[in-house]
């Protein structure tokens, strides 16, 4: 809030947020006052003030396994151990995937109790949904459940039965 005496204040242009009341002018909400009727956008925060982005496990040519922006941790979609896909069922693949997620969250400095969202893709939801949910329900923190979406989807490889992606808070 800016306080001061303003006499004969114009109510247009960049001064649209200033009001003259009994000889005392004020601007409430600095962003609103400056932002009204501006011809150009407000400047962005300087890089030193903007949240830092950290990328971890970047060997994959397509994506980072972990991206941290501010206090939010984003994980890439995770699948079971590739070398074991042909011999594993939905329960094994779901458990392997959740173990990978636990490890990535730990590396990022957080854990499953701080999950915010989860997205789950199941190859055959009609036949595998219940078994996948059994493993998920045993794994998820019952006192800190994230939001969740679960859909049926084709997978990048024929033998992948489930893929899971999560977002978590650091604190």
Coordinates of N, CA, C and O in Angstrom, one line a residue:
X1 N 0.9 -1.2 0.0 CA 0.0 0.0 0.0 C 0.9 1.2 0.0 O 1.8 1.3 0.8
X2 N 0.6 2.2 -0.9 CA 1.3 3.4 -1.0 C 0.4 4.5 -0.4 O -0.7 4.7 -0.8
X3 N 0.9 5.3 0.6 CA 0.2 6.3 1.2 C 0.9 7.7 0.9 O 2.1 7.7 0.9
X4 N 0.1 8.7 0.7 CA 0.7 10.0 0.5 C -0.4 11.0 0.1 O -1.5 10.6 -0.2
X5 N -0.1 12.3 0.1 CA -1.1 13.3 -0.3 C -1.0 13.5 -1.8 O 0.0 13.7 -2.4
X6 N -2.1 13.3 -2.5 CA -2.2 13.5 -3.9 C -3.4 14.5 -4.1 O -4.5 14.3 -3.7
X7 N -3.1 15.6 -4.9 CA -4.2 16.5 -5.2 C -4.4 16.5 -6.7 O -3.4 16.6 -7.4
X8 N -5.6 16.5 -7.1 CA -5.9 16.5 -8.6 C -5.3 15.3 -9.3 O -4.8 15.5 -10.4
X9 N -5.4 14.1 -8.8 CA -4.9 12.9 -9.4 C -5.8 12.5 -10.6 O -7.0 12.4 -10.5
X10 N -5.1 12.2 -11.7 CA -5.8 11.8 -12.9 C -6.2 10.3 -12.7 O -5.4 9.5 -12.2
X11 N -7.3 9.9 -13.2 CA -7.8 8.5 -13.0 C -7.7 7.7 -14.3 O -8.6 7.0 -14.7
X12 N -6.7 7.9 -15.1 CA -6.5 7.2 -16.3 C -5.1 6.8 -16.5 O -4.2 7.2 -15.7
X13 N -4.8 6.0 -17.5 CA -3.4 5.5 -17.8 C -2.8 4.8 -16.7 O -3.5 4.0 -16.0
X14 N -1.5 5.0 -16.5 CA -0.8 4.2 -15.4 C -1.2 4.6 -14.0 O -0.8 3.9 -13.1
X15 N -1.9 5.7 -13.9 CA -2.3 6.1 -12.5 C -3.7 5.6 -12.2 O -4.3 6.1 -11.2
X16 N -4.3 4.7 -13.0 CA -5.7 4.3 -12.7 C -5.9 3.7 -11.4 O -7.0 3.7 -10.9
X17 N -4.9 3.3 -10.7 CA -5.0 2.7 -9.4 C -5.0 3.7 -8.3 O -5.1 3.3 -7.1
X18 N -4.7 4.9 -8.6 CA -4.6 6.0 -7.5 C -6.0 6.6 -7.3 O -6.7 7.0 -8.3
X19 N -6.4 6.8 -6.1 CA -7.7 7.4 -5.8 C -7.4 8.6 -4.9 O -6.7 8.5 -3.9
X20 N -8.1 9.7 -5.1 CA -8.0 10.9 -4.2 C -9.2 10.9 -3.3 O -10.3 10.9 -3.8
X21 N -9.0 10.8 -2.0 CA -10.1 10.8 -1.0 C -9.7 11.8 0.0 O -8.7 11.6 0.8
X22 N -10.4 12.9 0.1 CA -10.2 14.0 1.1 C -8.8 14.4 1.1 O -8.2 14.7 2.1
X23 N -8.1 14.5 -0.1 CA -6.8 15.0 -0.2 C -5.7 13.9 0.1 O -4.6 14.1 0.0
X24 N -6.2 12.7 0.6 CA -5.2 11.6 0.9 C -5.4 10.6 -0.2 O -6.5 10.0 -0.4
X25 N -4.4 10.3 -1.0 CA -4.4 9.3 -2.1 C -3.8 8.0 -1.6 O -2.9 8.0 -0.8
X26 N -4.3 6.9 -2.2 CA -3.7 5.6 -1.9 C -3.8 4.7 -3.1 O -4.7 4.8 -3.9
X27 N -2.9 3.7 -3.2 CA -3.0 2.7 -4.2 C -3.1 1.4 -3.4 O -2.2 1.0 -2.7
X28 N -4.2 0.6 -3.6 CA -4.3 -0.6 -2.9 C -3.9 -1.8 -3.8 O -4.5 -1.8 -4.9
X29 N -3.1 -2.6 -3.4 CA -2.6 -3.7 -4.2 C -1.7 -3.3 -5.3 O -2.1 -2.9 -6.4
X30 N -0.4 -3.2 -5.0 CA 0.6 -2.7 -6.0 C 0.4 -3.2 -7.4 O 0.5 -2.5 -8.3
X31 N 0.3 -4.5 -7.5 CA 0.2 -5.1 -8.8 C -1.1 -4.7 -9.6 O -1.0 -4.4 -10.7
X32 N -2.2 -4.6 -8.8 CA -3.4 -4.1 -9.5 C -3.3 -2.7 -9.9 O -3.6 -2.3 -11.0
X33 N -2.8 -1.8 -9.0 CA -2.7 -0.4 -9.3 C -1.8 -0.2 -10.5 O -2.1 0.6 -11.4
X34 N -0.7 -0.8 -10.6 CA 0.3 -0.6 -11.7 C -0.2 -1.4 -12.9 O 0.0 -0.9 -14.0
X35 N -0.9 -2.5 -12.8 CA -1.3 -3.3 -13.9 C -2.5 -2.8 -14.7 O -2.7 -3.2 -15.8
X36 N -3.3 -2.0 -14.1 CA -4.5 -1.5 -14.8 C -4.1 -0.6 -15.9 O -3.3 0.3 -15.8
X37 N -4.7 -0.9 -17.1 CA -4.6 0.0 -18.3 C -3.1 0.1 -18.8 O -2.8 1.0 -19.4
X38 N -2.3 -0.9 -18.4 CA -0.9 -0.8 -18.9 C -0.9 -1.2 -20.4 O -1.5 -2.2 -20.8
X39 N 0.0 -0.6 -21.1 CA 0.1 -0.9 -22.5 C 1.1 -2.1 -22.7 O 1.1 -2.7 -23.7
X40 N 2.0 -2.3 -21.8 CA 2.9 -3.4 -21.9 C 2.8 -4.2 -20.6 O 2.5 -3.6 -19.5
X41 N 3.2 -5.5 -20.6 CA 3.0 -6.3 -19.4 C 4.0 -5.9 -18.3 O 5.1 -5.3 -18.6
X42 N 3.6 -6.2 -17.1 CA 4.5 -6.0 -16.0 C 5.8 -6.8 -16.2 O 5.8 -7.9 -16.7
X43 N 7.0 -6.3 -15.7 CA 8.2 -7.1 -15.9 C 8.2 -8.4 -15.1 O 7.6 -8.4 -14.1
X44 N 8.8 -9.4 -15.7 CA 8.9 -10.7 -15.0 C 10.0 -10.5 -13.9 O 10.9 -9.7 -13.9
X45 N 9.9 -11.4 -12.9 CA 11.0 -11.3 -11.8 C 12.3 -11.6 -12.4 O 12.5 -12.3 -13.4
X46 N 13.3 -11.0 -11.8 CA 14.7 -11.2 -12.3 C 15.0 -12.6 -12.1 O 14.5 -13.3 -11.2
X47 N 15.9 -13.2 -12.9 CA 16.3 -14.6 -12.7 C 16.7 -15.0 -11.3 O 16.5 -16.1 -10.8
X48 N 17.3 -14.1 -10.6 CA 17.8 -14.4 -9.2 C 16.6 -14.5 -8.3 O 16.7 -15.2 -7.2
X49 N 15.4 -14.0 -8.6 CA 14.2 -14.1 -7.8 C 13.3 -15.2 -8.2 O 12.4 -15.6 -7.5
X50 N 13.4 -15.6 -9.5 CA 12.6 -16.7 -10.0 C 12.9 -18.0 -9.4 O 14.1 -18.3 -9.1
X51 N 11.9 -18.9 -9.2 CA 12.3 -20.3 -8.6 C 13.3 -21.0 -9.5 O 13.2 -20.9 -10.8
X52 N 14.2 -21.6 -8.9 CA 15.2 -22.4 -9.7 C 14.6 -23.7 -10.2 O 13.8 -24.3 -9.5
X53 N 15.1 -24.2 -11.3 CA 14.7 -25.5 -11.8 C 15.9 -26.4 -11.8 O 17.0 -26.0 -12.3
X54 N 15.8 -27.5 -11.2 CA 16.8 -28.5 -11.1 C 16.3 -29.8 -11.9 O 15.2 -30.2 -11.7
X55 N 17.2 -30.3 -12.7 CA 16.9 -31.5 -13.5 C 17.9 -32.6 -13.1 O 19.1 -32.4 -13.0
X56 N 17.3 -33.8 -12.7 CA 18.1 -34.9 -12.2 C 17.9 -36.1 -13.1 O 16.8 -36.3 -13.6
X57 N 18.9 -37.0 -13.1 CA 18.8 -38.2 -13.9 C 18.4 -37.8 -15.4 O 17.3 -38.2 -15.8
X58 N 19.3 -37.2 -16.1 CA 19.1 -36.6 -17.4 C 19.7 -37.4 -18.5 O 19.8 -36.9 -19.7
X59 N 20.1 -38.7 -18.3 CA 20.8 -39.5 -19.3 C 19.8 -39.8 -20.5 O 20.3 -40.0 -21.6
X60 N 18.5 -40.0 -20.2 CA 17.6 -40.3 -21.2 C 17.5 -39.1 -22.2 O 17.5 -38.0 -21.8
X61 N 17.6 -39.4 -23.5 CA 17.6 -38.3 -24.5 C 16.3 -37.6 -24.6 O 16.3 -36.5 -25.2
X62 N 15.2 -38.1 -24.1 CA 13.9 -37.5 -24.2 C 13.4 -36.8 -23.0 O 12.6 -35.9 -23.1
X63 N 13.9 -37.1 -21.8 CA 13.3 -36.5 -20.6 C 14.2 -36.7 -19.4 O 15.1 -37.6 -19.3
X64 N 14.1 -35.8 -18.4 CA 14.7 -36.0 -17.1 C 13.8 -36.9 -16.3 O 12.6 -36.8 -16.4
X65 N 14.4 -37.7 -15.4 CA 13.6 -38.5 -14.6 C 12.9 -37.7 -13.4 O 11.8 -38.0 -13.0
X66 N 13.6 -36.6 -13.0 CA 13.2 -35.8 -11.9 C 13.4 -34.3 -12.4 O 14.4 -34.0 -12.8
X67 N 12.4 -33.5 -12.1 CA 12.5 -32.1 -12.3 C 11.9 -31.4 -11.0 O 10.8 -31.7 -10.6
X68 N 12.7 -30.5 -10.4 CA 12.3 -29.8 -9.2 C 12.2 -28.4 -9.6 O 13.2 -27.8 -10.1
X69 N 11.0 -27.8 -9.3 CA 10.8 -26.4 -9.6 C 10.2 -25.8 -8.3 O 9.1 -26.2 -7.9
X70 N 11.0 -24.9 -7.7 CA 10.5 -24.4 -6.4 C 10.4 -25.5 -5.4 O 11.4 -26.2 -5.2
X71 N 9.3 -25.7 -4.8 CA 9.1 -26.8 -3.8 C 8.3 -28.0 -4.4 O 7.7 -28.7 -3.6
X72 N 8.3 -28.1 -5.7 CA 7.5 -29.1 -6.4 C 8.4 -30.1 -7.1 O 9.3 -29.6 -7.9
X73 N 8.2 -31.4 -6.9 CA 9.0 -32.4 -7.6 C 8.1 -33.1 -8.6 O 7.0 -33.6 -8.3
X74 N 8.5 -33.1 -9.9 CA 7.8 -33.8 -10.9 C 8.6 -35.0 -11.4 O 9.8 -34.9 -11.7
X75 N 8.0 -36.2 -11.4 CA 8.7 -37.4 -11.9 C 8.2 -37.7 -13.3 O 7.0 -37.6 -13.5
X76 N 9.1 -38.2 -14.1 CA 8.7 -38.7 -15.4 C 7.9 -40.0 -15.2 O 8.0 -40.6 -14.1
X77 N 7.1 -40.4 -16.1 CA 6.3 -41.7 -16.0 C 7.3 -42.8 -15.8 O 8.3 -42.9 -16.5
X78 N 7.0 -43.7 -14.9 CA 7.8 -44.9 -14.5 C 7.1 -46.2 -14.9 O 5.9 -46.3 -14.8
X79 N 7.9 -47.1 -15.4 CA 7.4 -48.4 -15.7 C 8.3 -49.5 -14.9 O 9.3 -49.1 -14.4
X80 N 7.9 -50.7 -15.0 CA 8.6 -51.8 -14.3 C 10.0 -52.0 -15.0 O 10.4 -51.3 -16.0
X81 N 10.8 -52.9 -14.4 CA 12.1 -53.2 -14.9 C 12.0 -53.8 -16.3 O 11.4 -54.8 -16.5
X82 N 12.6 -53.1 -17.3 CA 12.5 -53.4 -18.7 C 12.9 -54.9 -18.9 O 12.2 -55.6 -19.7
X83 N 14.0 -55.3 -18.3 CA 14.5 -56.7 -18.6 C 13.6 -57.8 -18.1 O 13.7 -58.9 -18.5
X84 N 12.6 -57.4 -17.2 CA 11.7 -58.4 -16.6 C 10.3 -58.3 -17.1 O 9.4 -59.0 -16.6
X85 N 10.0 -57.4 -18.1 CA 8.7 -57.2 -18.6 C 8.0 -58.5 -19.1 O 6.8 -58.7 -18.8
X86 N 8.7 -59.3 -19.8 CA 8.1 -60.4 -20.5 C 7.6 -61.5 -19.4 O 6.7 -62.3 -19.7
X87 N 8.2 -61.5 -18.3 CA 7.9 -62.5 -17.3 C 7.1 -62.0 -16.1 O 6.9 -62.7 -15.1
X88 N 6.7 -60.7 -16.1 CA 6.0 -60.1 -15.0 C 4.6 -59.8 -15.2 O 4.2 -59.4 -16.3
X89 N 3.7 -60.0 -14.2 CA 2.3 -59.7 -14.3 C 2.1 -58.3 -13.8 O 3.0 -57.6 -13.4
X90 N 0.8 -57.9 -13.8 CA 0.5 -56.5 -13.4 C 0.9 -56.2 -12.0 O 1.3 -55.1 -11.7
X91 N 0.7 -57.2 -11.1 CA 1.1 -56.9 -9.7 C 2.6 -56.7 -9.5 O 3.1 -55.7 -8.9
X92 N 3.4 -57.5 -10.2 CA 4.9 -57.4 -10.1 C 5.3 -56.1 -10.8 O 6.1 -55.3 -10.2
X93 N 4.7 -55.8 -12.0 CA 5.1 -54.5 -12.6 C 4.7 -53.3 -11.8 O 5.4 -52.3 -11.7
X94 N 3.5 -53.3 -11.2 CA 3.1 -52.2 -10.4 C 4.0 -52.0 -9.2 O 4.4 -50.9 -8.9
X95 N 4.4 -53.1 -8.5 CA 5.3 -53.0 -7.4 C 6.7 -52.5 -7.8 O 7.3 -51.7 -7.1
X96 N 7.2 -53.0 -8.9 CA 8.5 -52.5 -9.4 C 8.4 -51.0 -9.7 O 9.4 -50.3 -9.4
X97 N 7.3 -50.6 -10.3 CA 7.2 -49.2 -10.7 C 7.1 -48.3 -9.4 O 7.8 -47.3 -9.4
X98 N 6.4 -48.8 -8.4 CA 6.3 -48.0 -7.2 C 7.6 -47.9 -6.4 O 7.9 -46.9 -5.8
X99 N 8.3 -49.0 -6.5 CA 9.7 -49.0 -5.9 C 10.6 -48.0 -6.6 O 11.3 -47.2 -5.9
X100 N 10.5 -47.9 -7.9 CA 11.3 -46.9 -8.6 C 10.9 -45.5 -8.2 O 11.7 -44.6 -8.0
X101 N 9.6 -45.3 -8.1 CA 9.0 -44.0 -7.7 C 9.5 -43.6 -6.3 O 10.0 -42.5 -6.0
X102 N 9.5 -44.6 -5.3 CA 10.0 -44.4 -4.0 C 11.5 -43.9 -4.0 O 11.9 -43.0 -3.4
X103 N 12.3 -44.6 -4.9 CA 13.7 -44.3 -5.0 C 13.9 -42.9 -5.6 O 14.8 -42.1 -5.1
X104 N 13.2 -42.5 -6.6 CA 13.3 -41.2 -7.2 C 12.8 -40.1 -6.3 O 13.5 -39.0 -6.2
X105 N 11.8 -40.3 -5.5 CA 11.3 -39.3 -4.6 C 12.4 -39.1 -3.5 O 12.6 -38.0 -3.1
X106 N 13.0 -40.2 -3.0 CA 14.0 -40.1 -2.0 C 15.2 -39.3 -2.6 O 15.8 -38.4 -1.9
X107 N 15.6 -39.6 -3.8 CA 16.7 -38.8 -4.4 C 16.4 -37.3 -4.5 O 17.3 -36.5 -4.4
X108 N 15.1 -37.0 -4.7 CA 14.7 -35.6 -4.9 C 14.6 -34.9 -3.5 O 14.4 -33.7 -3.4
X109 N 14.6 -35.7 -2.4 CA 14.4 -35.2 -1.1 C 13.0 -35.1 -0.5 O 12.7 -34.3 0.4
X110 N 12.2 -36.1 -1.0 CA 10.8 -36.1 -0.5 C 10.4 -37.6 -0.4 O 11.2 -38.5 -0.5
X111 N 9.1 -37.8 -0.2 CA 8.6 -39.2 -0.1 C 7.1 -39.3 -0.5 O 6.5 -38.2 -0.7
X112 N 6.6 -40.5 -0.5 CA 5.2 -40.6 -0.9 C 4.2 -40.0 0.0 O 3.0 -39.7 -0.4
X113 N 4.5 -39.6 1.2 CA 3.6 -38.9 2.1 C 3.4 -37.5 1.6 O 2.5 -36.8 2.1
X114 N 4.2 -37.0 0.7 CA 4.0 -35.6 0.1 C 3.5 -35.6 -1.3 O 3.7 -34.6 -2.0
X115 N 3.0 -36.7 -1.8 CA 2.4 -36.8 -3.1 C 1.3 -35.8 -3.2 O 0.4 -35.7 -2.4
X116 N 1.2 -35.1 -4.4 CA 0.1 -34.2 -4.7 C -0.8 -34.8 -5.7 O -2.0 -34.7 -5.6
X117 N -0.2 -35.4 -6.8 CA -1.0 -36.0 -7.9 C -0.4 -37.3 -8.4 O 0.8 -37.5 -8.2
X118 N -1.2 -38.1 -9.0 CA -0.7 -39.3 -9.6 C -1.5 -39.6 -10.8 O -2.7 -39.3 -10.9
X119 N -0.9 -40.1 -11.9 CA -1.5 -40.5 -13.1 C -1.1 -41.9 -13.4 O 0.1 -42.2 -13.3
X120 N -2.1 -42.8 -13.6 CA -1.8 -44.2 -13.9 C -2.4 -44.6 -15.2 O -3.5 -44.3 -15.5
X121 N -1.5 -45.2 -16.0 CA -2.0 -45.8 -17.3 C -1.9 -47.3 -17.2 O -0.8 -47.8 -16.9
X122 N -3.0 -48.0 -17.5 CA -3.0 -49.4 -17.4 C -3.3 -49.9 -18.8 O -4.3 -49.4 -19.5
X123 N -2.6 -50.9 -19.3 CA -2.8 -51.4 -20.6 C -4.2 -52.1 -20.8 O -4.8 -51.9 -21.8
X124 N -4.6 -52.9 -19.9 CA -5.9 -53.6 -20.0 C -6.6 -53.4 -18.7 O -6.6 -54.2 -17.7
X125 N -7.4 -52.3 -18.6 CA -8.0 -51.9 -17.4 C -9.1 -52.9 -17.0 O -9.3 -53.1 -15.8
X126 N -9.8 -53.5 -17.9 CA -10.8 -54.5 -17.6 C -10.2 -55.6 -16.8 O -10.8 -56.1 -15.8
X127 N -9.1 -56.2 -17.2 CA -8.5 -57.3 -16.6 C -7.5 -57.0 -15.4 O -7.3 -57.9 -14.6
X128 N -6.9 -55.8 -15.5 CA -5.8 -55.6 -14.6 C -6.0 -54.5 -13.5 O -5.2 -54.3 -12.6
X129 N -7.1 -53.8 -13.6 CA -7.4 -52.7 -12.7 C -7.4 -53.1 -11.2 O -6.8 -52.5 -10.4
X130 N -8.1 -54.2 -10.9 CA -8.3 -54.6 -9.5 C -6.9 -55.0 -8.9 O -6.6 -54.7 -7.8
X131 N -6.1 -55.8 -9.7 CA -4.8 -56.2 -9.2 C -3.9 -55.1 -9.0 O -3.1 -55.0 -8.1
X132 N -3.9 -54.1 -10.0 CA -3.0 -52.9 -9.9 C -3.4 -52.2 -8.6 O -2.6 -51.7 -7.8
X133 N -4.7 -52.0 -8.4 CA -5.2 -51.2 -7.2 C -4.8 -51.9 -5.9 O -4.6 -51.2 -4.9
X134 N -4.8 -53.2 -5.9 CA -4.4 -53.9 -4.7 C -3.0 -53.5 -4.3 O -2.7 -53.3 -3.1
X135 N -2.1 -53.5 -5.3 CA -0.7 -53.1 -5.0 C -0.6 -51.6 -4.6 O 0.0 -51.2 -3.7
X136 N -1.3 -50.8 -5.4 CA -1.3 -49.3 -5.1 C -1.9 -49.1 -3.7 O -1.3 -48.3 -3.0
X137 N -3.0 -49.7 -3.3 CA -3.6 -49.4 -2.0 C -2.7 -49.8 -0.9 O -2.7 -49.2 0.2
X138 N -1.9 -50.9 -1.1 CA -0.9 -51.3 0.0 C 0.3 -50.3 0.0 O 0.9 -50.2 1.1
X139 N 0.6 -49.7 -1.1 CA 1.7 -48.8 -1.1 C 1.4 -47.3 -0.7 O 2.2 -46.7 0.0
X140 N 0.3 -46.8 -1.1 CA 0.0 -45.4 -0.9 C -0.2 -45.1 0.6 O -0.7 -45.9 1.3
X141 N 0.3 -43.9 1.0 CA 0.2 -43.5 2.4 C -1.3 -43.2 2.7 O -1.9 -42.2 2.1
X142 N -2.0 -44.0 3.5 CA -3.5 -43.8 3.7 C -3.8 -42.4 4.3 O -5.0 -42.0 4.1
X143 N -2.9 -41.8 5.0 CA -3.2 -40.5 5.6 C -2.8 -39.3 4.7 O -3.0 -38.2 5.0
X144 N -2.2 -39.6 3.5 CA -1.7 -38.5 2.6 C -1.9 -39.0 1.2 O -0.9 -38.9 0.4
X145 N -3.1 -39.3 0.8 CA -3.3 -39.8 -0.5 C -3.3 -38.6 -1.5 O -3.9 -37.6 -1.2
X146 N -2.7 -38.8 -2.7 CA -2.7 -37.7 -3.7 C -4.0 -37.8 -4.5 O -4.8 -38.7 -4.4
X147 N -4.2 -36.8 -5.3 CA -5.3 -36.9 -6.3 C -4.8 -38.0 -7.3 O -3.6 -38.3 -7.4
X148 N -5.7 -38.6 -8.0 CA -5.3 -39.7 -8.9 C -6.2 -39.8 -10.1 O -7.5 -39.6 -10.0
X149 N -5.6 -40.0 -11.3 CA -6.3 -40.4 -12.5 C -5.8 -41.7 -12.9 O -4.6 -42.0 -12.8
X150 N -6.7 -42.6 -13.5 CA -6.3 -43.9 -14.0 C -7.1 -44.2 -15.2 O -8.3 -44.1 -15.2
X151 N -6.4 -44.4 -16.3 CA -7.0 -44.7 -17.6 C -6.4 -45.9 -18.3 O -5.2 -46.3 -18.0
X152 N -7.1 -46.4 -19.2 CA -6.5 -47.5 -20.1 C -5.8 -46.8 -21.2 O -6.2 -45.8 -21.8
X153 N -4.6 -47.4 -21.6 CA -3.8 -46.8 -22.7 C -2.9 -47.8 -23.3 O -2.5 -48.8 -22.7
X154 N -2.7 -47.6 -24.6 CA -1.6 -48.4 -25.3 C -0.3 -48.0 -24.7 O -0.2 -46.8 -24.1
X155 N 0.7 -48.8 -24.7 CA 1.9 -48.5 -24.1 C 3.1 -48.5 -25.1 O 2.9 -48.9 -26.2
X156 N 4.2 -47.9 -24.7 CA 5.3 -47.7 -25.6 C 5.9 -49.1 -26.0 O 6.5 -49.2 -27.1
X157 N 5.8 -50.1 -25.2 CA 6.3 -51.4 -25.5 C 5.2 -52.4 -25.2 O 4.4 -52.2 -24.3
X158 N 5.1 -53.4 -26.0 CA 4.1 -54.4 -25.9 C 3.9 -55.0 -24.5 O 2.7 -55.3 -24.1
X159 N 5.0 -55.3 -23.8 CA 4.8 -56.0 -22.5 C 4.7 -55.0 -21.3 O 4.7 -55.5 -20.2
X160 N 4.7 -53.7 -21.5 CA 4.4 -52.8 -20.4 C 2.9 -52.9 -20.1 O 2.1 -52.7 -20.9
X161 N 2.6 -53.2 -18.8 CA 1.2 -53.3 -18.4 C 0.8 -52.0 -17.6 O -0.5 -51.8 -17.5
X162 N 1.7 -51.3 -17.0 CA 1.3 -50.1 -16.2 C 2.4 -49.1 -16.3 O 3.6 -49.4 -16.4
X163 N 2.0 -47.8 -16.3 CA 3.0 -46.7 -16.1 C 2.4 -45.7 -15.1 O 1.2 -45.5 -15.1
X164 N 3.2 -45.2 -14.3 CA 2.8 -44.3 -13.2 C 3.6 -43.0 -13.2 O 4.9 -43.1 -13.2
X165 N 3.0 -41.9 -13.1 CA 3.7 -40.6 -13.0 C 3.1 -39.9 -11.7 O 1.9 -39.9 -11.5
X166 N 4.0 -39.3 -10.9 CA 3.6 -38.6 -9.7 C 4.2 -37.2 -9.7 O 5.3 -36.9 -10.3
X167 N 3.6 -36.3 -8.9 CA 4.1 -35.0 -8.5 C 4.0 -34.9 -7.0 O 3.0 -35.4 -6.4
X168 N 5.1 -34.4 -6.4 CA 5.1 -34.3 -4.9 C 5.7 -33.0 -4.5 O 6.3 -32.2 -5.2
X169 N 5.4 -32.6 -3.2 CA 5.9 -31.4 -2.6 C 7.3 -31.8 -1.9 O 7.5 -33.0 -1.5
X170 N 8.1 -30.8 -1.8 CA 9.4 -31.0 -1.0 C 9.1 -30.9 0.5 O 9.8 -31.5 1.3
X171 N 8.2 -30.0 0.9 CA 8.0 -29.8 2.3 C 6.6 -30.1 2.7 O 5.7 -30.3 1.9

